[in-house]
Amino acid sequence: MAGGSGALLKDEVDIVIPTIRSLDFLEMWRPFFQPYHLIIIQDGDPSKIIKVPEGFDYEFYNRNDIDRILGPKASCISFLEAACRCFAFLISKKKYIFTIDDDCFVAKDPSGKEINVIEQHLKNLLTPSTPHFFNTLYDPYREGADFVRGYPFSLREGSPTAVSHGLWLNIPDYDAPTQLVKPRERNTRYVDAVVTIPKKALYPMCSMNLAFDRELIGPAMYFGIFGHGQPIGRYDDMFAGWCSKVICDHLGFGVKTGLPYLWHSKASNPFINLKKEYNGIFWQEEAIPFFQSVILPKDCTTAQLCYLELAKQVKDKLSKIDPYFSKLADAMVTWIEAWEEFNPAPAGEEDVDFAKLSIAKAAGK
Amino acid sequence: MAGGSGALLKDEVDIVIPTIRSLDFLEMWRPFFQPYHLIIIQDGDPSKIIKVPEGFDYEFYNRNDIDRILGPKASCISFLEAACRCFAFLISKKKYIFTIDDDCFVAKDPSGKEINVIEQHLKNLLTPSTPHFFNTLYDPYREGADFVRGYPFSLREGSPTAVSHGLWLNIPDYDAPTQLVKPRERNTRYVDAVVTIPKKALYPMCSMNLAFDRELIGPAMYFGIFGHGQPIGRYDDMFAGWCSKVICDHLGFGVKTGLPYLWHSKASNPFINLKKEYNGIFWQEEAIPFFQSVILPKDCTTAQLCYLELAKQVKDKLSKIDPYFSKLADAMVTWIEAWEEFNPAPAGEEDVDFAKLSIAKAAGK
């Protein structure tokens, strides 16, 4: 089912690509991506021309477009950071998002076959997850696998899968200190598994190779304010991972990690990375225990409501680390305001009433 | 390092084998098991002679031996059920236990090399676990792997590993209903991974291919009263898995699952299995939520104390399902009494004072 008109759910997926350089990497993905729609977000100087290879169906946005479309709410979208990709999550009209970095290429499985990442991500998302009990033979919904002896029968229907986190062969996704210490380490291990990350466990979500169900968890896939003008970078996807996992746990959705692999071609500069990550390395030591212990009230029944509550708690509990977290919490609220604007509730359902909620940004300022 | 005098930690491991039939399977394991000491427990009629192939260093116990050695406390050891293997855990003097079923053979990895199960289990046990945060590149302590970006640095020392749960190629460990529905399913997927099961997540622990650190978690590796004379079978390892995971979580120890694989040669009879499992299929629907929500008090600082507390809670909370759980709770206390007898606390440390504890069996009878 590699590409062509037989591409799986071709009208229900947007491929989101943030880029600062060229899009030549798309040539290698042509058989897999051409049937789908792309949303390309230019990360950085909007006067620089980025050429999209011919034959792809795409929308393209630069910083000027984002400012024009979102107006004052554009402040919640990062500049000079791949975090800008979340603008595409906001304006997409599709059910599924697949996002990839522009230094990632098609990987091969151990039999030498090129891996169709989108197909595997969709398989992960279209089958349930098992967050309430660990299955030792991994994803029980894969062909040739099932629930093992002792798995409660009442849990075998599983939970809706909201996130599919894929992995990387060649250059692993290491932080700056590990890059510095192990400059030559390459990931050569192809692990033929998909695992549901159990409820209450957090994980480092990397956006290099990530898919999710926008309808289930889109509002929680906010990549924060990082990069230019901020005291921290390279934590955009981590932040989105903490928030989305906590909200998936609360709403009863599952998160899978493992297959599919792609080929990550080059390591970013560890010295630059260290500068960006520096504060995050400290701050995550307090932020992660906070996210591990967050409790969302029962009346948070949608991802939007959960997210606004989380914004409030981030402001209350993390601002003491650094005033940055207060700004971040405000941006989280702006993000949901923008989400509501571009994704109005279907007829018969109510939009979030910001006036009614005590989480208005001004209150905390 | 396959076998021979170079065998890893050969004086610190006991291999525990329950058997009802013949031990011919040992021939295939000779290069791997011969350097180690075996404890063989005869499961069933003690008048039946079981021949141990020549050249192995072993102890052998049948039911008469167990009755003689444990006296009245022998009531806590199951009869006509592989659960009898836990007698060996009790009397072993070694730090590590590896236990295996007699219908399991040496498997090969994808390169065709025979897998040294003991070596891999020991690697799992000798390196830390990561129960507090999920690492997406699996066991970060394996060669060629590490912690990924976003993994908190304060958690990279990891936790002591108490349990290593191995998997099975060929016949998967399915319950009777799944066996009946999928009689031809075989596990052919070799997943090259070791995963720490996160804190607070339970899993179905199978004893076909299991290793653990007796010093850390031995007292919680009780296989209960199942099989002959009991209303339930084939839940001995599941029960030990629930108890040991809850106690590992409380004491800060880790549980790993994944490699090593062995070759499980034949499926047991699904009709007989259904009869044994029948009650368990119902009861686990209440027992598992109980174990998922168990809280152990802070003063439970050893596996023994945790286990006695758990026995008390099992009696309090699960006896309403069936009087069987009250008997099981009593047997749990007997087990710890026997454990203390055979594993006295080192000089300077105190034994459990049963008289002081309010969990004496009589109290609940």
XYZ file of C-alpha atoms in Angstrom:
730
model
C 0.000 0.000 0.000
C 2.989 2.324 -0.537
C 1.609 5.549 -1.961
C -0.469 5.874 -5.115
C -4.214 6.162 -5.077
C -4.359 3.298 -2.601
C -2.778 5.410 0.130
C -4.475 4.823 3.468
C -6.987 7.545 4.495
C -5.421 9.996 2.056
C -8.114 12.612 2.635
C -7.920 12.442 6.418
C -4.246 13.146 7.027
C -2.165 16.322 6.908
C 1.605 16.017 6.837
C 3.137 18.910 8.778
C 6.718 19.969 8.035
C 8.536 22.860 9.672
C 11.574 23.882 7.671
C 14.326 26.470 7.791
C 16.388 25.188 4.889
C 15.400 23.274 1.767
C 12.723 20.701 1.177
C 14.888 18.446 -0.968
C 14.280 15.659 1.524
C 10.773 15.368 0.064
C 12.198 13.721 -3.078
C 12.926 10.569 -1.114
C 9.471 10.592 0.459
C 7.648 11.173 -2.850
C 6.106 7.683 -3.213
C 4.806 7.884 0.349
C 3.828 11.543 0.766
C 2.578 12.537 -2.688
C -0.952 11.172 -2.158
C -1.328 13.285 0.984
C -1.715 16.983 1.647
C 1.280 18.815 3.140
C 1.307 21.861 5.387
C 4.729 23.477 5.331
C 5.647 26.039 7.964
C 8.691 28.166 7.336
C 10.661 28.449 10.517
C 12.626 31.716 10.416
C 13.214 34.626 8.022
C 10.109 34.936 5.820
C 12.032 36.719 3.077
C 14.022 33.586 2.360
C 12.495 31.611 -0.498
C 11.884 27.920 0.162
C 11.243 25.818 -2.903
C 8.781 22.946 -2.670
C 9.561 20.133 -5.128
C 6.950 19.846 -7.873
C 4.023 17.490 -7.754
C 3.142 17.797 -4.087
C -0.202 19.087 -2.861
C 0.626 21.674 -0.197
C -0.124 24.841 1.744
C 2.792 27.029 2.777
C 2.940 29.536 5.639
C 5.725 31.849 6.775
C 5.872 34.126 9.809
C 4.055 36.938 7.982
C 1.204 34.561 7.153
C 0.945 33.408 10.757
C 0.862 37.009 12.015
C -1.776 37.947 9.438
C -3.993 34.939 10.109
C -3.813 34.867 13.907
C -3.505 38.589 14.586
C -2.611 39.251 18.236
C -2.978 35.555 19.005
C 0.101 34.904 16.846
C 2.092 35.581 19.998
C 1.494 31.989 21.037
C 3.399 30.620 18.035
C 7.170 30.353 18.485
C 9.569 31.999 16.056
C 12.896 30.494 14.961
C 12.005 27.150 16.526
C 10.435 24.090 14.971
C 7.689 24.612 17.562
C 6.072 26.820 14.911
C 4.713 23.576 13.438
C 1.819 23.674 15.869
C 0.308 26.518 13.825
C -0.464 23.833 11.253
C -2.172 21.644 13.863
C -4.459 24.600 14.573
C -5.529 25.356 11.006
C -5.644 21.777 9.719
C -9.085 20.445 8.943
C -8.027 16.806 8.986
C -8.553 14.122 11.592
C -4.940 12.918 11.641
C -1.647 14.793 11.707
C 1.720 13.337 10.841
C 4.678 15.622 11.497
C 8.278 15.060 10.470
C 11.561 16.987 10.491
C 13.275 17.908 7.235
C 16.449 15.987 8.065
C 14.643 12.656 8.228
C 14.610 10.094 5.452
C 12.968 6.776 4.608
C 14.386 3.918 6.698
C 14.468 0.244 5.786
C 13.243 -2.622 7.917
C 15.593 -5.589 8.568
C 14.327 -7.322 5.406
C 15.507 -4.318 3.373
C 12.013 -3.025 2.624
C 11.397 0.721 2.746
C 9.191 1.603 5.697
C 5.897 3.347 4.993
C 5.791 5.542 8.086
C 2.327 6.973 7.513
C 0.774 3.559 7.065
C 2.313 2.307 10.318
C 1.326 5.449 12.246
C -2.241 5.056 11.005
C -2.265 1.389 12.003
C -1.168 2.486 15.474
C -3.847 5.171 15.654
C -6.647 3.075 14.158
C -6.187 0.235 16.641
C -6.794 0.657 20.366
C -4.201 1.135 23.090
C -3.751 -0.696 26.377
C -2.845 1.949 28.986
C -4.474 0.185 31.941
C -2.485 -3.068 31.971
C 0.819 -3.896 30.279
C 0.746 -6.620 27.627
C 4.071 -8.461 27.570
C 3.747 -9.428 23.875
C 3.483 -5.703 23.100
C 0.649 -4.364 20.914
C -2.025 -7.097 21.093
C -3.811 -5.643 18.059
C -0.920 -6.349 15.682
C -1.125 -9.337 13.388
C 0.304 -12.452 15.047
C -0.091 -11.035 18.544
C -2.808 -11.021 21.178
C -3.382 -10.520 24.859
C -1.431 -12.984 26.962
C -2.736 -15.211 29.747
C -3.739 -13.158 32.750
C -4.757 -10.053 30.811
C -8.151 -8.994 32.209
C -10.911 -9.678 29.680
C -12.756 -6.502 30.612
C -9.806 -4.447 29.337
C -9.398 -6.158 25.969
C -11.498 -3.648 24.094
C -8.711 -1.180 24.816
C -8.784 2.614 24.720
C -8.872 4.983 21.734
C -5.343 5.770 20.579
C -4.577 9.479 20.436
C -0.820 9.549 19.824
C 1.616 7.417 17.812
C 5.255 8.196 18.578
C 7.717 6.808 16.029
C 11.451 6.258 16.440
C 14.686 6.948 14.569
C 17.473 4.840 13.173
C 20.970 6.275 12.742
C 21.158 9.512 14.807
C 19.293 9.001 18.083
C 17.405 11.885 19.663
C 19.918 12.715 22.386
C 20.234 15.866 24.489
C 23.308 18.066 24.192
C 25.258 16.509 27.113
C 24.765 12.992 25.711
C 25.659 14.197 22.196
C 28.847 15.695 23.581
C 29.743 12.549 25.491
C 28.827 10.069 22.749
C 29.397 11.861 19.440
C 29.668 8.623 17.493
C 26.701 6.735 18.880
C 24.260 5.566 16.220
C 21.002 3.724 16.726
C 21.230 0.524 14.718
C 18.716 -1.511 16.707
C 15.437 -2.098 14.911
C 12.951 -3.076 17.620
C 9.933 -4.643 15.958
C 7.399 -3.460 18.532
C 4.665 -0.995 19.315
C 4.135 -0.373 23.032
C 1.364 1.473 24.831
C 2.892 3.745 27.465
C 0.951 2.878 30.621
C -1.364 5.332 32.289
C 0.431 7.629 34.750
C 3.825 7.132 33.081
C 5.378 10.088 31.286
C 7.793 9.817 28.354
C 9.967 12.140 26.285
C 7.843 12.851 23.209
C 9.973 13.766 20.205
C 8.329 15.512 17.240
C 10.718 14.223 14.595
C 8.366 11.375 13.716
C 5.007 11.868 15.371
C 1.361 11.304 14.515
C -1.802 12.027 16.439
C -5.563 12.181 16.231
C -6.417 15.899 16.054
C -10.007 15.306 17.083
C -9.014 13.504 20.260
C -5.938 15.389 21.392
C -5.227 18.279 18.988
C -5.835 21.051 21.544
C -3.186 19.529 23.831
C -0.564 19.384 21.067
C 0.613 22.896 21.679
C 4.376 23.320 21.306
C 4.621 26.327 23.635
C 6.792 29.386 23.340
C 10.387 28.387 22.825
C 13.344 29.558 20.805
C 13.701 33.193 19.712
C 13.165 35.638 22.583
C 12.669 32.865 25.134
C 15.114 31.544 27.724
C 14.740 27.949 26.501
C 14.673 25.910 23.309
C 14.415 22.257 22.241
C 11.746 21.582 24.854
C 8.750 22.343 22.621
C 7.935 18.720 21.883
C 8.805 17.609 25.421
C 6.364 20.158 26.804
C 3.655 19.015 24.378
C 4.427 15.432 25.395
C 3.954 16.108 29.106
C 0.700 17.993 28.548
C -0.789 15.597 26.011
C 0.079 12.500 28.062
C -1.483 13.894 31.225
C -4.619 14.793 29.278
C -4.744 11.446 27.452
C -4.555 9.731 30.857
C -7.377 11.867 32.186
C -9.627 11.421 29.144
C -8.926 7.699 28.785
C -6.900 7.837 25.554
C -3.796 5.815 24.799
C -0.300 6.750 23.625
C 1.790 4.289 21.615
C 5.516 4.379 20.909
C 7.816 2.228 18.780
C 7.286 1.547 15.088
C 7.592 3.154 12.576
C 11.252 4.050 12.271
C 12.632 6.695 9.964
C 16.256 7.512 9.164
C 17.531 10.571 11.015
C 20.360 11.812 8.843
C 22.310 14.328 10.842
C 22.939 15.351 14.412
C 22.306 18.985 15.237
C 25.155 21.005 16.740
C 25.575 19.934 20.376
C 27.118 23.257 21.429
C 24.164 25.249 20.088
C 21.839 22.649 21.568
C 23.428 22.984 24.983
C 22.795 26.716 24.934
C 19.140 26.138 24.041
C 18.594 23.295 26.490
C 20.536 24.699 29.415
C 17.582 26.073 31.350
C 15.364 23.155 30.415
C 17.803 20.690 31.941
C 17.272 22.382 35.294
C 13.633 23.256 34.927
C 12.495 19.785 33.858
C 13.607 18.493 37.253
C 10.719 20.458 38.760
C 8.344 20.519 35.808
C 8.249 16.744 35.375
C 7.306 15.956 39.006
C 4.588 18.592 38.617
C 3.181 16.902 35.512
C 3.520 13.482 37.171
C 1.280 14.598 40.002
C -1.229 16.807 38.147
C -4.838 15.939 38.869
C -7.505 17.261 36.520
C -11.020 17.718 37.874
C -13.804 15.466 36.622
C -15.610 18.298 34.860
C -12.672 18.664 32.466
C -14.353 16.510 29.830
C -12.687 17.806 26.672
C -9.068 18.335 25.690
C -9.707 22.108 25.592
C -11.050 22.230 29.151
C -8.232 20.000 30.373
C -5.718 22.251 28.700
C -7.078 25.426 30.250
C -7.021 23.800 33.674
C -3.438 22.703 33.051
C -2.524 26.290 32.065
C -3.904 27.459 35.376
C -1.922 24.882 37.325
C 1.266 25.648 35.357
C 0.885 29.300 36.331
C 0.134 28.452 39.976
C 2.784 25.809 40.499
C 5.645 26.499 38.095
C 5.899 30.292 38.026
C 8.040 30.101 41.142
C 10.766 28.395 39.068
C 10.964 31.318 36.646
C 8.622 34.071 35.401
C 8.892 32.329 32.020
C 6.299 29.777 33.159
C 3.767 32.518 33.755
C 4.228 33.703 30.158
C 3.995 30.116 28.992
C 0.729 29.630 30.889
C -0.701 32.746 29.238
C 0.368 31.464 25.831
C -1.410 28.163 26.610
C -4.658 30.068 27.104
C -4.101 32.096 23.912
C -3.509 28.826 22.073
C -6.892 27.486 23.188
C -8.577 30.759 22.231
C -7.056 30.388 18.772
C -8.004 26.703 18.670
C -11.629 27.559 19.424
C -11.613 30.211 16.714
C -10.332 27.849 14.026
C -12.083 24.737 15.301
C -15.560 25.805 16.389
C -17.576 23.182 18.228
C -19.980 21.230 15.982
C -23.602 22.402 16.003
C -25.281 21.348 19.240
C -22.062 21.439 21.264
C -20.902 24.460 23.163
C -17.682 26.360 22.638
C -15.538 27.040 25.683
C -16.914 30.066 27.516
C -13.720 31.887 28.449
C -15.614 34.589 30.348
C -17.060 31.966 32.674
C -13.735 30.357 33.423
C -11.553 31.778 36.143
C -8.463 31.077 34.102
C -8.457 34.251 32.023
C -4.912 35.414 31.487
C -5.437 38.799 33.131
C -6.275 37.120 36.437
C -2.806 35.721 36.755
C -0.911 38.693 35.434
C 30.263 -16.644 27.414
C 27.990 -19.639 26.701
C 28.458 -22.049 29.580
C 31.765 -23.526 30.701
C 33.763 -22.220 33.578
C 33.261 -18.683 32.272
C 29.551 -18.793 33.076
C 28.356 -15.501 34.536
C 27.945 -15.498 38.347
C 27.802 -19.284 38.404
C 27.889 -19.460 42.204
C 25.137 -16.902 42.699
C 22.324 -18.414 40.637
C 19.951 -21.316 41.254
C 17.983 -22.683 38.325
C 14.565 -23.807 39.541
C 12.632 -26.408 37.539
C 9.252 -27.855 38.478
C 8.529 -31.061 36.601
C 5.853 -33.702 36.387
C 7.276 -35.691 33.506
C 10.857 -36.164 32.323
C 13.839 -33.873 32.387
C 15.033 -34.758 28.907
C 14.722 -31.108 27.969
C 17.877 -30.490 30.005
C 19.983 -32.130 27.281
C 19.418 -29.159 25.028
C 20.256 -26.719 27.811
C 23.433 -28.564 28.862
C 25.954 -25.997 27.549
C 24.086 -23.212 29.323
C 22.865 -24.831 32.550
C 25.645 -27.254 33.431
C 27.830 -24.623 35.144
C 24.938 -23.712 37.460
C 23.206 -25.447 40.353
C 19.692 -26.801 39.709
C 16.843 -27.196 42.178
C 14.284 -29.617 40.794
C 10.846 -29.825 42.357
C 8.707 -32.802 41.488
C 5.184 -31.642 40.867
C 2.832 -34.564 41.629
C 3.050 -38.216 42.670
C 6.276 -38.641 44.684
C 6.430 -42.360 43.986
C 7.079 -41.686 40.311
C 10.781 -41.741 39.516
C 12.144 -38.753 37.637
C 15.551 -39.204 36.084
C 17.937 -36.279 35.971
C 20.378 -36.460 33.057
C 23.956 -37.079 34.172
C 26.468 -34.337 34.741
C 24.222 -31.731 36.294
C 24.732 -30.374 39.783
C 21.310 -30.535 41.445
C 19.082 -30.921 44.476
C 15.785 -32.775 44.046
C 12.643 -32.496 46.178
C 9.318 -34.288 45.939
C 6.153 -33.768 47.962
C 7.356 -35.994 50.775
C 10.522 -33.935 51.088
C 8.551 -30.695 51.195
C 6.248 -32.068 53.902
C 9.206 -33.306 55.930
C 11.216 -30.089 55.634
C 8.409 -27.586 56.190
C 6.245 -29.605 58.577
C 2.853 -27.937 59.111
C 4.002 -24.959 57.059
C 4.069 -27.233 53.992
C 0.403 -26.344 53.614
C 1.441 -23.137 51.847
C 3.063 -25.067 48.992
C 0.707 -26.116 46.185
C 0.407 -29.716 45.096
C -0.079 -30.853 41.494
C 0.659 -27.368 40.200
C 3.886 -25.842 38.983
C 3.382 -23.338 41.798
C 5.323 -25.836 43.924
C 8.444 -24.242 42.429
C 8.322 -21.511 45.050
C 9.499 -24.056 47.634
C 12.862 -23.779 45.886
C 12.838 -19.991 46.169
C 12.438 -20.458 49.917
C 15.299 -22.874 50.488
C 17.730 -21.453 47.939
C 20.788 -19.759 49.356
C 21.602 -17.864 46.181
C 21.115 -14.230 45.272
C 19.513 -14.901 41.896
C 16.831 -17.339 40.788
C 16.110 -18.366 37.225
C 13.050 -20.549 36.766
C 11.961 -22.331 33.608
C 9.313 -24.838 32.546
C 10.288 -28.280 31.288
C 8.662 -27.794 27.891
C 10.907 -24.871 27.010
C 13.951 -25.105 24.777
C 16.821 -22.949 23.564
C 15.657 -20.334 21.039
C 17.751 -18.669 18.349
C 18.068 -14.961 17.723
C 17.456 -13.629 14.181
C 21.137 -14.153 13.320
C 20.737 -17.870 14.089
C 22.736 -17.765 17.317
C 21.485 -19.777 20.280
C 20.263 -17.468 23.020
C 21.949 -17.698 26.417
C 18.901 -16.967 28.559
C 20.720 -16.847 31.884
C 23.301 -14.394 30.624
C 20.597 -12.043 29.316
C 18.518 -12.321 32.498
C 21.582 -11.481 34.553
C 22.354 -8.503 32.320
C 18.807 -7.319 32.946
C 19.125 -7.791 36.695
C 22.630 -6.363 37.016
C 21.736 -3.107 35.261
C 19.227 -0.636 36.714
C 15.605 -0.160 35.706
C 13.724 3.011 34.791
C 10.282 2.732 36.430
C 9.789 6.469 36.993
C 9.946 7.708 33.403
C 9.611 5.781 30.149
C 12.646 5.744 27.851
C 11.540 5.520 24.222
C 14.757 3.788 23.096
C 13.970 1.038 25.623
C 16.628 -0.115 28.113
C 19.103 2.784 28.249
C 21.704 0.561 29.903
C 22.060 -1.752 26.904
C 25.007 -1.330 24.606
C 24.281 1.158 21.818
C 21.413 2.773 23.727
C 21.066 5.601 26.204
C 18.551 7.994 27.670
C 16.909 10.170 25.022
C 16.555 13.946 25.036
C 14.121 15.048 27.710
C 14.870 12.207 30.127
C 15.374 13.854 33.548
C 19.014 13.691 34.578
C 18.128 13.066 38.207
C 16.544 9.748 37.219
C 19.416 8.395 35.113
C 20.946 6.432 37.947
C 17.856 4.247 37.731
C 16.437 1.834 40.307
C 17.691 -1.605 41.361
C 16.192 -4.280 39.127
C 14.370 -6.996 41.032
C 12.643 -8.969 38.269
C 13.565 -9.967 34.715
C 10.625 -11.404 32.768
C 11.606 -13.236 29.579
C 9.406 -14.101 26.607
C 8.645 -17.077 24.383
C 8.894 -17.815 20.702
C 6.629 -20.408 19.062
C 3.757 -21.119 21.506
C 2.661 -17.860 23.141
C 1.441 -17.854 26.719
C -2.283 -17.568 26.013
C -5.225 -18.266 28.287
C -7.642 -21.083 27.514
C -10.222 -18.938 25.636
C -7.536 -17.485 23.358
C -5.991 -20.939 22.853
C -9.409 -22.238 21.826
C -10.032 -19.355 19.429
C -6.536 -19.255 17.912
C -5.206 -22.822 18.068
C -2.667 -22.212 15.314
C -1.215 -18.903 16.457
C 2.548 -18.958 16.923
C 4.776 -16.159 18.110
C 7.375 -15.589 15.410
C 8.188 -11.974 16.249
C 11.583 -11.484 17.858
C 11.453 -8.081 19.518
C 14.998 -6.986 20.314
C 14.114 -4.986 23.418
C 14.132 -4.909 27.184
C 11.510 -2.601 28.702
C 11.054 -1.441 32.281
C 7.393 -1.713 33.222
C 6.565 1.716 34.641
C 5.710 2.214 38.283
C 1.996 1.714 38.998
C 1.456 -0.462 35.909
C 0.671 -4.136 36.422
C 1.523 -6.889 33.929
C 0.835 -10.599 33.522
C 3.962 -12.259 34.919
C 4.542 -15.692 33.418
C 6.896 -18.102 35.182
C 7.953 -20.024 32.090
C 11.074 -17.882 31.707
C 11.587 -15.746 34.772
C 14.510 -14.500 36.844
C 14.632 -12.397 39.963
C 16.859 -11.113 42.721
C 15.976 -13.220 45.782
C 17.518 -10.726 48.172
C 15.407 -7.868 46.884
C 12.088 -9.522 46.149
C 12.245 -13.214 47.094
C 9.641 -13.010 49.890
C 7.103 -11.599 47.411
C 7.647 -14.400 44.909
C 5.129 -16.667 46.527
C 3.097 -18.684 44.030
C 0.080 -19.124 46.313
C -2.175 -22.125 46.771
C -3.439 -23.277 43.419
C -4.159 -26.534 41.664
C -5.033 -29.695 43.633
C -7.768 -29.086 46.215
C -8.204 -25.446 45.216
C -10.922 -23.869 43.074
C -8.388 -22.282 40.717
C -5.230 -23.121 38.778
C -2.865 -21.438 36.305
C -2.936 -18.200 38.276
C 0.055 -18.941 40.491
C 2.500 -16.844 38.514
C -0.083 -14.139 37.835
C -0.704 -13.844 41.569
C 3.031 -13.663 42.283
C 3.301 -11.038 39.538
C 0.645 -8.787 41.047
C 2.134 -9.033 44.541
C 5.756 -8.630 43.497
C 5.033 -5.660 41.206
C 3.095 -3.800 43.871
C 5.911 -4.415 46.343
C 8.638 -3.472 43.846
C 6.773 -0.208 43.224
C 6.573 0.459 46.934
C 10.210 -0.373 47.660
C 11.563 1.418 44.588
C 12.695 -1.639 42.619
C 12.278 -2.121 38.883
C 10.754 -4.890 36.763
C 11.987 -5.532 33.223
C 10.336 -7.555 30.484
C 11.415 -8.552 26.982
C 14.645 -10.382 26.175
C 15.630 -13.191 26.554
C 13.393 -15.428 24.468
C 13.201 -19.176 24.793
C 11.392 -21.670 22.594
C 8.116 -22.864 24.071
C 7.557 -26.233 22.458
C 4.010 -27.263 23.134
C 0.666 -25.775 24.043
C -1.005 -27.240 27.098
C -4.513 -28.644 26.690
C -6.942 -25.722 26.391
C -9.898 -27.729 27.717
C -8.063 -28.670 30.894
C -6.762 -25.109 31.120
C -10.260 -23.676 30.858
C -11.354 -25.795 33.799
C -8.402 -24.562 35.869
C -8.704 -20.919 34.824
C -12.476 -20.642 34.946
C -12.740 -19.007 38.368
C -9.637 -16.927 37.828
C -11.124 -15.331 34.726
C -13.908 -13.954 36.898
C -11.905 -13.269 40.024
C -9.104 -11.349 38.308
C -11.661 -8.722 37.297
C -11.889 -7.803 40.983
C -8.440 -8.835 42.151
C -6.557 -6.708 39.602
C -8.316 -3.422 40.475
C -7.556 -4.257 44.102
C -3.853 -4.697 43.380
C -3.850 -1.574 41.172
C -5.061 0.504 44.092
C -3.188 -1.102 46.995
C -1.293 1.370 49.131
C 1.375 0.046 51.473
C 2.231 2.058 54.583
C 5.600 3.754 54.813
C 6.758 1.539 57.659
C 6.665 -1.470 55.330
C 10.366 -1.222 54.588
C 11.160 -4.813 53.644
C 9.605 -7.245 51.202
C 8.516 -9.416 54.167
C 6.679 -6.579 55.912
C 5.092 -5.485 52.635
C 3.966 -9.026 52.001
C 2.354 -9.448 55.412
C 0.523 -6.148 54.936
C -0.629 -7.319 51.528
C -1.890 -10.585 53.072
C -3.943 -8.558 55.502
C -5.435 -6.429 52.735
C -6.147 -9.500 50.571
C -8.101 -10.984 53.460
C -9.935 -7.726 54.155
C -10.777 -6.790 50.601
C -10.960 -9.966 48.528
C -12.573 -12.502 50.878
C -15.961 -11.161 49.824
C -15.329 -12.566 46.317
C -14.868 -16.093 47.651
C -13.741 -17.697 50.937
C -10.778 -18.990 48.915
C -9.089 -15.583 49.280
C -9.180 -15.903 53.058
C -7.336 -19.220 52.800
C -4.936 -17.664 50.335
C -4.238 -14.774 52.739
C -3.492 -17.268 55.531
C -1.142 -19.157 53.233
C 0.627 -15.871 52.458
C 1.358 -15.429 56.158
C 2.520 -19.046 56.481
C 4.833 -18.456 53.529
C 6.483 -15.516 55.278
C 6.809 -17.555 58.486
C 8.575 -20.228 56.465
C 10.676 -17.602 54.666
C 11.855 -16.199 57.990
C 12.725 -19.669 59.228
C 14.867 -20.489 56.204
C 16.196 -16.993 55.627
C 16.964 -15.538 59.051
C 17.884 -11.871 59.104
C 21.636 -11.211 59.077
C 23.210 -10.475 62.466
C 22.275 -6.990 63.574
C 18.940 -6.974 61.751
C 15.700 -8.065 63.316
C 13.485 -10.909 62.166
C 9.810 -10.164 61.676
C 8.064 -10.290 65.049
C 4.836 -12.087 64.158
C 3.471 -11.755 67.684
C 3.680 -7.975 67.431
C 1.888 -7.795 64.111
C -1.883 -7.750 64.027
C -1.884 -9.915 60.950
C -1.677 -13.294 62.654
C -3.737 -15.817 60.767
C -5.966 -16.700 63.711
C -7.213 -13.120 63.848
C -8.883 -13.432 60.501
C -10.144 -16.976 60.792
